[in-house]
Amino acid sequence: MKHSLKKVVIFGAYSDIAKALLWKLCEDQTEFLLVGRHQKPLDDLSNALQKRGAPLVITKTCDLSNIQEHQTLFDFIETQFYGYDTAFIAYGNLPDQHQCENNPEHVLEPLLTNYVSACSILLFLAKNMCIRKHGVIGVITSVAGDLGRKTNYVYGSSKGGLSIFLEGLRSRLVQYNIDIVDIRPGFVDTQMTSQFSKGFLYSTPQAIAPRIFSALKQGRAVVYVPFYWKWILLALKCVPRGLLSRLPI
């Protein structure tokens, strides 16, 4: 199904990947509602989008990891931005794996942010979009959710669980002409990965934004960005489990 992407809600609007997508969407005179935790970066982003020709930009602050705020948030969205045809969930939490292993309390935050709160937002979106019987929802998950690895299985499990949720939600919403796009980035040079040294497999938000835009436009079910991560993960899944567990990944 082709989608117009003319009225877009972005959750986690000033994440690096979201901003790269926003610049791409702005080329088509798209209207935006931007959601994030802090007002100042939302205002800066709003000003930049309007300078690029966006006809309407609305901002709303919300701690998206706190599901108690979601009802108020969606009351605002439905009142101030009714009829949106596209939603994009771009926020997340990359925990310190060693911290989580040494203190299990640290596991809670990434699970609440990456999985529980995202599921809550998705259910609100589904409820509202089902009434209009059209739309597309894009969600940033991760290739880390495809394969359990000893270096990041806390993060990976939160994203893998979200992908399973998306798969089920996609099946439920197909009768309402609503597409769910599971966007699985590999290594991307963003603020979230700033503490890591960058190798040749790293991409940039600007490089992957056109592929994300195209996937939303077409309503694709699952898209790996960059594309080669699909084949990397396929190859890793063919490695015998005993050997894979010995690899430093």
PDB file of C-alpha atoms in Angstrom:
ATOM      1  CA  MET A   1       0.000   0.000   0.000  1.00  0.00           C
ATOM      2  CA  LYS A   2       1.245   3.493  -0.850  1.00  0.00           C
ATOM      3  CA  HIS A   3       1.097   6.119   1.893  1.00  0.00           C
ATOM      4  CA  SER A   4       1.118   9.886   1.459  1.00  0.00           C
ATOM      5  CA  LEU A   5       3.014  10.715   4.703  1.00  0.00           C
ATOM      6  CA  LYS A   6       1.424  14.157   4.783  1.00  0.00           C
ATOM      7  CA  LYS A   7       0.537  14.436   8.468  1.00  0.00           C
ATOM      8  CA  VAL A   8       3.158  12.857  10.714  1.00  0.00           C
ATOM      9  CA  VAL A   9       3.532  12.379  14.479  1.00  0.00           C
ATOM     10  CA  ILE A  10       7.111  11.735  15.620  1.00  0.00           C
ATOM     11  CA  PHE A  11       7.756  10.259  19.070  1.00  0.00           C
ATOM     12  CA  GLY A  12      11.332  11.010  20.125  1.00  0.00           C
ATOM     13  CA  ALA A  13      11.515  13.738  17.510  1.00  0.00           C
ATOM     14  CA  TYR A  14      15.023  15.020  18.170  1.00  0.00           C
ATOM     15  CA  SER A  15      16.776  11.662  18.037  1.00  0.00           C
ATOM     16  CA  ASP A  16      19.376  11.649  15.272  1.00  0.00           C
ATOM     17  CA  ILE A  17      17.524   9.156  13.065  1.00  0.00           C
ATOM     18  CA  ALA A  18      14.225  10.999  13.522  1.00  0.00           C
ATOM     19  CA  LYS A  19      15.810  14.314  12.545  1.00  0.00           C
ATOM     20  CA  ALA A  20      17.337  12.834   9.401  1.00  0.00           C
ATOM     21  CA  LEU A  21      13.919  11.470   8.436  1.00  0.00           C
ATOM     22  CA  LEU A  22      12.278  14.820   9.206  1.00  0.00           C
ATOM     23  CA  TRP A  23      14.522  16.621   6.704  1.00  0.00           C
ATOM     24  CA  LYS A  24      13.492  14.072   4.074  1.00  0.00           C
ATOM     25  CA  LEU A  25       9.778  14.371   4.887  1.00  0.00           C
ATOM     26  CA  CYS A  26      10.025  18.157   4.832  1.00  0.00           C
ATOM     27  CA  GLU A  27      10.641  18.067   1.083  1.00  0.00           C
ATOM     28  CA  ASP A  28       6.973  17.094   0.568  1.00  0.00           C
ATOM     29  CA  GLN A  29       5.270  19.915   2.518  1.00  0.00           C
ATOM     30  CA  THR A  30       4.485  17.568   5.403  1.00  0.00           C
ATOM     31  CA  GLU A  31       2.761  18.714   8.602  1.00  0.00           C
ATOM     32  CA  PHE A  32       4.329  17.572  11.879  1.00  0.00           C
ATOM     33  CA  LEU A  33       3.550  17.001  15.522  1.00  0.00           C
ATOM     34  CA  LEU A  34       6.823  16.530  17.390  1.00  0.00           C
ATOM     35  CA  VAL A  35       6.945  14.785  20.768  1.00  0.00           C
ATOM     36  CA  GLY A  36       9.968  14.764  23.075  1.00  0.00           C
ATOM     37  CA  ARG A  37      10.980  15.160  26.687  1.00  0.00           C
ATOM     38  CA  HIS A  38      12.377  18.718  26.570  1.00  0.00           C
ATOM     39  CA  GLN A  39      10.865  21.856  25.049  1.00  0.00           C
ATOM     40  CA  LYS A  40      14.064  23.641  23.926  1.00  0.00           C
ATOM     41  CA  PRO A  41      15.230  21.020  21.392  1.00  0.00           C
ATOM     42  CA  LEU A  42      11.641  20.689  20.165  1.00  0.00           C
ATOM     43  CA  ASP A  43      11.490  24.443  19.578  1.00  0.00           C
ATOM     44  CA  ASP A  44      14.838  24.402  17.761  1.00  0.00           C
ATOM     45  CA  LEU A  45      13.655  21.551  15.560  1.00  0.00           C
ATOM     46  CA  SER A  46      10.336  23.259  14.884  1.00  0.00           C
ATOM     47  CA  ASN A  47      12.095  26.447  13.768  1.00  0.00           C
ATOM     48  CA  ALA A  48      14.413  24.487  11.480  1.00  0.00           C
ATOM     49  CA  LEU A  49      11.516  22.628   9.867  1.00  0.00           C
ATOM     50  CA  GLN A  50       9.538  25.807   9.280  1.00  0.00           C
ATOM     51  CA  LYS A  51      12.571  27.406   7.643  1.00  0.00           C
ATOM     52  CA  ARG A  52      12.671  24.392   5.321  1.00  0.00           C
ATOM     53  CA  GLY A  53       9.058  24.987   4.350  1.00  0.00           C
ATOM     54  CA  ALA A  54       6.995  22.821   6.699  1.00  0.00           C
ATOM     55  CA  PRO A  55       3.491  24.378   6.679  1.00  0.00           C
ATOM     56  CA  LEU A  56       2.612  23.290  10.231  1.00  0.00           C
ATOM     57  CA  VAL A  57       4.733  22.159  13.185  1.00  0.00           C
ATOM     58  CA  ILE A  58       3.221  21.470  16.615  1.00  0.00           C
ATOM     59  CA  THR A  59       5.334  20.440  19.608  1.00  0.00           C
ATOM     60  CA  LYS A  60       4.424  18.565  22.772  1.00  0.00           C
ATOM     61  CA  THR A  61       6.604  17.603  25.727  1.00  0.00           C
ATOM     62  CA  CYS A  62       6.144  14.192  27.294  1.00  0.00           C
ATOM     63  CA  ASP A  63       8.234  11.666  29.194  1.00  0.00           C
ATOM     64  CA  LEU A  64       7.447   8.868  26.765  1.00  0.00           C
ATOM     65  CA  SER A  65       8.882   6.208  29.068  1.00  0.00           C
ATOM     66  CA  ASN A  66       6.145   7.041  31.601  1.00  0.00           C
ATOM     67  CA  ILE A  67       2.989   5.314  30.389  1.00  0.00           C
ATOM     68  CA  GLN A  68       0.918   7.308  32.903  1.00  0.00           C
ATOM     69  CA  GLU A  69       1.385  10.347  30.644  1.00  0.00           C
ATOM     70  CA  HIS A  70       0.208   8.635  27.460  1.00  0.00           C
ATOM     71  CA  GLN A  71      -3.535   9.216  27.832  1.00  0.00           C
ATOM     72  CA  THR A  72      -3.014  12.967  28.237  1.00  0.00           C
ATOM     73  CA  LEU A  73      -0.590  12.942  25.316  1.00  0.00           C
ATOM     74  CA  PHE A  74      -3.051  11.254  22.977  1.00  0.00           C
ATOM     75  CA  ASP A  75      -5.892  13.492  24.093  1.00  0.00           C
ATOM     76  CA  PHE A  76      -3.693  16.382  22.936  1.00  0.00           C
ATOM     77  CA  ILE A  77      -2.754  14.681  19.660  1.00  0.00           C
ATOM     78  CA  GLU A  78      -6.349  13.846  18.754  1.00  0.00           C
ATOM     79  CA  THR A  79      -7.481  17.390  19.570  1.00  0.00           C
ATOM     80  CA  GLN A  80      -4.643  19.369  17.991  1.00  0.00           C
ATOM     81  CA  PHE A  81      -3.583  17.069  15.136  1.00  0.00           C
ATOM     82  CA  TYR A  82      -6.611  14.963  14.264  1.00  0.00           C
ATOM     83  CA  GLY A  83      -6.396  12.960  11.062  1.00  0.00           C
ATOM     84  CA  TYR A  84      -2.665  12.185  11.143  1.00  0.00           C
ATOM     85  CA  ASP A  85      -1.816   9.420   8.685  1.00  0.00           C
ATOM     86  CA  THR A  86       1.689   8.519   9.849  1.00  0.00           C
ATOM     87  CA  ALA A  87       3.394   7.854  13.178  1.00  0.00           C
ATOM     88  CA  PHE A  88       7.067   7.201  13.818  1.00  0.00           C
ATOM     89  CA  ILE A  89       8.503   5.911  17.106  1.00  0.00           C
ATOM     90  CA  ALA A  90      12.185   6.802  17.295  1.00  0.00           C
ATOM     91  CA  TYR A  91      13.181   6.978  20.964  1.00  0.00           C
ATOM     92  CA  GLY A  92      15.056   4.334  22.926  1.00  0.00           C
ATOM     93  CA  ASN A  93      17.465   3.472  25.715  1.00  0.00           C
ATOM     94  CA  LEU A  94      20.798   1.691  25.222  1.00  0.00           C
ATOM     95  CA  PRO A  95      21.832   0.372  28.655  1.00  0.00           C
ATOM     96  CA  ASP A  96      25.274  -0.554  29.928  1.00  0.00           C
ATOM     97  CA  GLN A  97      25.253  -4.350  29.721  1.00  0.00           C
ATOM     98  CA  HIS A  98      27.771  -4.789  32.554  1.00  0.00           C
ATOM     99  CA  GLN A  99      25.795  -2.473  34.833  1.00  0.00           C
ATOM    100  CA  CYS A 100      22.683  -4.525  34.195  1.00  0.00           C
ATOM    101  CA  GLU A 101      24.502  -7.765  34.959  1.00  0.00           C
ATOM    102  CA  ASN A 102      25.922  -6.400  38.218  1.00  0.00           C
ATOM    103  CA  ASN A 103      22.723  -4.698  39.354  1.00  0.00           C
ATOM    104  CA  PRO A 104      19.485  -6.154  37.944  1.00  0.00           C
ATOM    105  CA  GLU A 105      17.613  -2.961  38.887  1.00  0.00           C
ATOM    106  CA  HIS A 106      19.251  -1.354  35.847  1.00  0.00           C
ATOM    107  CA  VAL A 107      17.379  -3.786  33.589  1.00  0.00           C
ATOM    108  CA  LEU A 108      14.048  -2.119  34.347  1.00  0.00           C
ATOM    109  CA  GLU A 109      14.636   1.218  32.597  1.00  0.00           C
ATOM    110  CA  PRO A 110      15.496  -0.131  29.119  1.00  0.00           C
ATOM    111  CA  LEU A 111      12.625  -2.604  29.283  1.00  0.00           C
ATOM    112  CA  LEU A 112      10.171   0.137  30.259  1.00  0.00           C
ATOM    113  CA  THR A 113      11.486   2.552  27.635  1.00  0.00           C
ATOM    114  CA  ASN A 114      12.178   0.252  24.695  1.00  0.00           C
ATOM    115  CA  TYR A 115       9.332  -2.200  25.143  1.00  0.00           C
ATOM    116  CA  VAL A 116       6.559  -1.336  27.613  1.00  0.00           C
ATOM    117  CA  SER A 117       6.156   2.349  26.745  1.00  0.00           C
ATOM    118  CA  ALA A 118       6.465   1.698  23.005  1.00  0.00           C
ATOM    119  CA  CYS A 119       3.749  -0.973  23.223  1.00  0.00           C
ATOM    120  CA  SER A 120       1.509   1.473  25.079  1.00  0.00           C
ATOM    121  CA  ILE A 121       1.966   4.130  22.387  1.00  0.00           C
ATOM    122  CA  LEU A 122       1.322   1.563  19.660  1.00  0.00           C
ATOM    123  CA  LEU A 123      -1.967   0.515  21.244  1.00  0.00           C
ATOM    124  CA  PHE A 124      -3.129   4.133  21.473  1.00  0.00           C
ATOM    125  CA  LEU A 125      -2.153   4.672  17.836  1.00  0.00           C
ATOM    126  CA  ALA A 126      -3.928   1.503  16.740  1.00  0.00           C
ATOM    127  CA  LYS A 127      -7.119   2.490  18.538  1.00  0.00           C
ATOM    128  CA  ASN A 128      -7.225   5.908  16.879  1.00  0.00           C
ATOM    129  CA  MET A 129      -6.111   4.837  13.409  1.00  0.00           C
ATOM    130  CA  CYS A 130      -8.597   1.953  13.289  1.00  0.00           C
ATOM    131  CA  ILE A 131     -11.400   4.514  13.393  1.00  0.00           C
ATOM    132  CA  ARG A 132     -10.030   6.201  10.250  1.00  0.00           C
ATOM    133  CA  LYS A 133      -9.079   2.869   8.619  1.00  0.00           C
ATOM    134  CA  HIS A 134      -5.813   3.966   7.083  1.00  0.00           C
ATOM    135  CA  GLY A 135      -2.276   4.899   8.037  1.00  0.00           C
ATOM    136  CA  VAL A 136       1.256   3.683   8.604  1.00  0.00           C
ATOM    137  CA  ILE A 137       3.261   3.313  11.814  1.00  0.00           C
ATOM    138  CA  GLY A 138       7.054   3.061  11.695  1.00  0.00           C
ATOM    139  CA  VAL A 139       9.042   1.859  14.698  1.00  0.00           C
ATOM    140  CA  ILE A 140      12.800   1.838  15.252  1.00  0.00           C
ATOM    141  CA  THR A 141      13.755  -1.559  16.676  1.00  0.00           C
ATOM    142  CA  SER A 142      17.255  -3.001  16.112  1.00  0.00           C
ATOM    143  CA  VAL A 143      19.211  -5.824  14.545  1.00  0.00           C
ATOM    144  CA  ALA A 144      20.176  -6.562  18.165  1.00  0.00           C
ATOM    145  CA  GLY A 145      16.682  -8.000  18.569  1.00  0.00           C
ATOM    146  CA  ASP A 146      17.301 -10.624  15.880  1.00  0.00           C
ATOM    147  CA  LEU A 147      19.953 -12.550  17.777  1.00  0.00           C
ATOM    148  CA  GLY A 148      20.822 -12.893  21.458  1.00  0.00           C
ATOM    149  CA  ARG A 149      24.448 -11.853  21.992  1.00  0.00           C
ATOM    150  CA  LYS A 150      26.398 -11.817  25.236  1.00  0.00           C
ATOM    151  CA  THR A 151      27.480  -8.204  24.770  1.00  0.00           C
ATOM    152  CA  ASN A 152      24.005  -6.628  24.631  1.00  0.00           C
ATOM    153  CA  TYR A 153      21.253  -9.127  25.389  1.00  0.00           C
ATOM    154  CA  VAL A 154      19.398  -6.748  27.726  1.00  0.00           C
ATOM    155  CA  TYR A 155      18.996  -4.187  24.946  1.00  0.00           C
ATOM    156  CA  GLY A 156      18.505  -6.901  22.344  1.00  0.00           C
ATOM    157  CA  SER A 157      15.723  -8.611  24.269  1.00  0.00           C
ATOM    158  CA  SER A 158      13.805  -5.341  24.672  1.00  0.00           C
ATOM    159  CA  LYS A 159      13.991  -4.682  20.928  1.00  0.00           C
ATOM    160  CA  GLY A 160      13.344  -8.309  19.995  1.00  0.00           C
ATOM    161  CA  GLY A 161      10.233  -8.341  22.152  1.00  0.00           C
ATOM    162  CA  LEU A 162       9.069  -5.159  20.449  1.00  0.00           C
ATOM    163  CA  SER A 163       9.513  -6.762  17.021  1.00  0.00           C
ATOM    164  CA  ILE A 164       7.318  -9.687  18.092  1.00  0.00           C
ATOM    165  CA  PHE A 165       4.693  -7.210  19.333  1.00  0.00           C
ATOM    166  CA  LEU A 166       4.821  -5.410  15.978  1.00  0.00           C
ATOM    167  CA  GLU A 167       4.373  -8.663  14.097  1.00  0.00           C
ATOM    168  CA  GLY A 168       1.206  -9.473  16.009  1.00  0.00           C
ATOM    169  CA  LEU A 169      -0.132  -5.926  15.766  1.00  0.00           C
ATOM    170  CA  ARG A 170       0.520  -5.921  12.018  1.00  0.00           C
ATOM    171  CA  SER A 171      -1.634  -9.024  11.599  1.00  0.00           C
ATOM    172  CA  ARG A 172      -4.421  -7.452  13.638  1.00  0.00           C
ATOM    173  CA  LEU A 173      -4.442  -4.141  11.752  1.00  0.00           C
ATOM    174  CA  VAL A 174      -4.213  -5.399   8.180  1.00  0.00           C
ATOM    175  CA  GLN A 175      -8.020  -5.430   7.929  1.00  0.00           C
ATOM    176  CA  TYR A 176      -8.022  -1.697   8.732  1.00  0.00           C
ATOM    177  CA  ASN A 177      -5.548  -0.774   5.959  1.00  0.00           C
ATOM    178  CA  ILE A 178      -2.894   0.144   8.527  1.00  0.00           C
ATOM    179  CA  ASP A 179       0.713  -0.870   7.878  1.00  0.00           C
ATOM    180  CA  ILE A 180       3.283  -1.505  10.605  1.00  0.00           C
ATOM    181  CA  VAL A 181       6.901  -0.977   9.543  1.00  0.00           C
ATOM    182  CA  ASP A 182       9.590  -2.604  11.711  1.00  0.00           C
ATOM    183  CA  ILE A 183      12.803  -0.647  11.029  1.00  0.00           C
ATOM    184  CA  ARG A 184      15.906  -2.521  12.172  1.00  0.00           C
ATOM    185  CA  PRO A 185      19.079  -0.403  12.115  1.00  0.00           C
ATOM    186  CA  GLY A 186      22.511  -1.928  12.412  1.00  0.00           C
ATOM    187  CA  PHE A 187      25.414   0.176  13.654  1.00  0.00           C
ATOM    188  CA  VAL A 188      24.542   3.855  13.189  1.00  0.00           C
ATOM    189  CA  ASP A 189      26.659   6.808  14.312  1.00  0.00           C
ATOM    190  CA  THR A 190      24.286   8.626  16.694  1.00  0.00           C
ATOM    191  CA  GLN A 191      24.337  10.156  20.159  1.00  0.00           C
ATOM    192  CA  MET A 192      23.246   6.774  21.512  1.00  0.00           C
ATOM    193  CA  THR A 193      26.397   5.104  20.156  1.00  0.00           C
ATOM    194  CA  SER A 194      28.775   8.011  20.802  1.00  0.00           C
ATOM    195  CA  GLN A 195      30.768   6.045  23.398  1.00  0.00           C
ATOM    196  CA  PHE A 196      31.669   3.294  20.926  1.00  0.00           C
ATOM    197  CA  SER A 197      34.563   3.294  18.467  1.00  0.00           C
ATOM    198  CA  LYS A 198      33.253   3.315  14.907  1.00  0.00           C
ATOM    199  CA  GLY A 199      34.164   0.582  12.422  1.00  0.00           C
ATOM    200  CA  PHE A 200      33.550   0.132   8.703  1.00  0.00           C
ATOM    201  CA  LEU A 201      30.049  -1.296   9.267  1.00  0.00           C
ATOM    202  CA  TYR A 202      28.799   1.967  10.779  1.00  0.00           C
ATOM    203  CA  SER A 203      26.386   4.084   8.797  1.00  0.00           C
ATOM    204  CA  THR A 204      24.913   7.541   9.443  1.00  0.00           C
ATOM    205  CA  PRO A 205      21.347   8.753  10.028  1.00  0.00           C
ATOM    206  CA  GLN A 206      21.530  10.737   6.795  1.00  0.00           C
ATOM    207  CA  ALA A 207      22.491   7.623   4.817  1.00  0.00           C
ATOM    208  CA  ILE A 208      19.632   5.468   6.114  1.00  0.00           C
ATOM    209  CA  ALA A 209      16.868   8.108   6.125  1.00  0.00           C
ATOM    210  CA  PRO A 210      15.929   7.647   2.418  1.00  0.00           C
ATOM    211  CA  ARG A 211      15.486   3.891   2.934  1.00  0.00           C
ATOM    212  CA  ILE A 212      13.288   4.510   5.992  1.00  0.00           C
ATOM    213  CA  PHE A 213      11.259   7.068   4.037  1.00  0.00           C
ATOM    214  CA  SER A 214      10.750   4.594   1.200  1.00  0.00           C
ATOM    215  CA  ALA A 215       9.746   1.802   3.611  1.00  0.00           C
ATOM    216  CA  LEU A 216       7.104   4.021   5.217  1.00  0.00           C
ATOM    217  CA  LYS A 217       5.833   5.147   1.829  1.00  0.00           C
ATOM    218  CA  GLN A 218       5.456   1.551   0.668  1.00  0.00           C
ATOM    219  CA  GLY A 219       4.244   0.158   4.002  1.00  0.00           C
ATOM    220  CA  ARG A 220       6.913  -2.547   4.101  1.00  0.00           C
ATOM    221  CA  ALA A 221       6.720  -4.993   6.999  1.00  0.00           C
ATOM    222  CA  VAL A 222      10.410  -5.221   7.957  1.00  0.00           C
ATOM    223  CA  VAL A 223      13.347  -3.203   6.669  1.00  0.00           C
ATOM    224  CA  TYR A 224      17.017  -3.462   7.632  1.00  0.00           C
ATOM    225  CA  VAL A 225      19.075  -0.276   7.456  1.00  0.00           C
ATOM    226  CA  PRO A 226      21.555  -0.353   5.887  1.00  0.00           C
ATOM    227  CA  PHE A 227      20.252  -3.224   3.727  1.00  0.00           C
ATOM    228  CA  TYR A 228      23.321  -5.445   4.223  1.00  0.00           C
ATOM    229  CA  TRP A 229      22.413  -6.142   7.849  1.00  0.00           C
ATOM    230  CA  LYS A 230      19.736  -8.539   6.659  1.00  0.00           C
ATOM    231  CA  TRP A 231      22.445 -10.749   5.151  1.00  0.00           C
ATOM    232  CA  ILE A 232      24.834 -10.319   8.083  1.00  0.00           C
ATOM    233  CA  LEU A 233      22.157 -11.524  10.499  1.00  0.00           C
ATOM    234  CA  LEU A 234      21.208 -14.383   8.196  1.00  0.00           C
ATOM    235  CA  ALA A 235      24.850 -15.509   8.107  1.00  0.00           C
ATOM    236  CA  LEU A 236      25.216 -15.272  11.895  1.00  0.00           C
ATOM    237  CA  LYS A 237      22.097 -17.363  12.410  1.00  0.00           C
ATOM    238  CA  CYS A 238      23.701 -20.114  10.320  1.00  0.00           C
ATOM    239  CA  VAL A 239      26.719 -20.302  12.653  1.00  0.00           C
ATOM    240  CA  PRO A 240      26.476 -23.282  15.058  1.00  0.00           C
ATOM    241  CA  ARG A 241      25.317 -22.149  18.489  1.00  0.00           C
ATOM    242  CA  GLY A 242      28.404 -23.480  20.263  1.00  0.00           C
ATOM    243  CA  LEU A 243      30.718 -21.544  17.967  1.00  0.00           C
ATOM    244  CA  LEU A 244      28.594 -18.398  18.035  1.00  0.00           C
ATOM    245  CA  SER A 245      28.731 -18.252  21.840  1.00  0.00           C
ATOM    246  CA  ARG A 246      32.539 -18.121  21.650  1.00  0.00           C
ATOM    247  CA  LEU A 247      32.639 -15.176  19.286  1.00  0.00           C
ATOM    248  CA  PRO A 248      33.372 -11.757  20.897  1.00  0.00           C
ATOM    249  CA  ILE A 249      30.078 -10.241  19.799  1.00  0.00           C
TER     250      ILE A 249
END
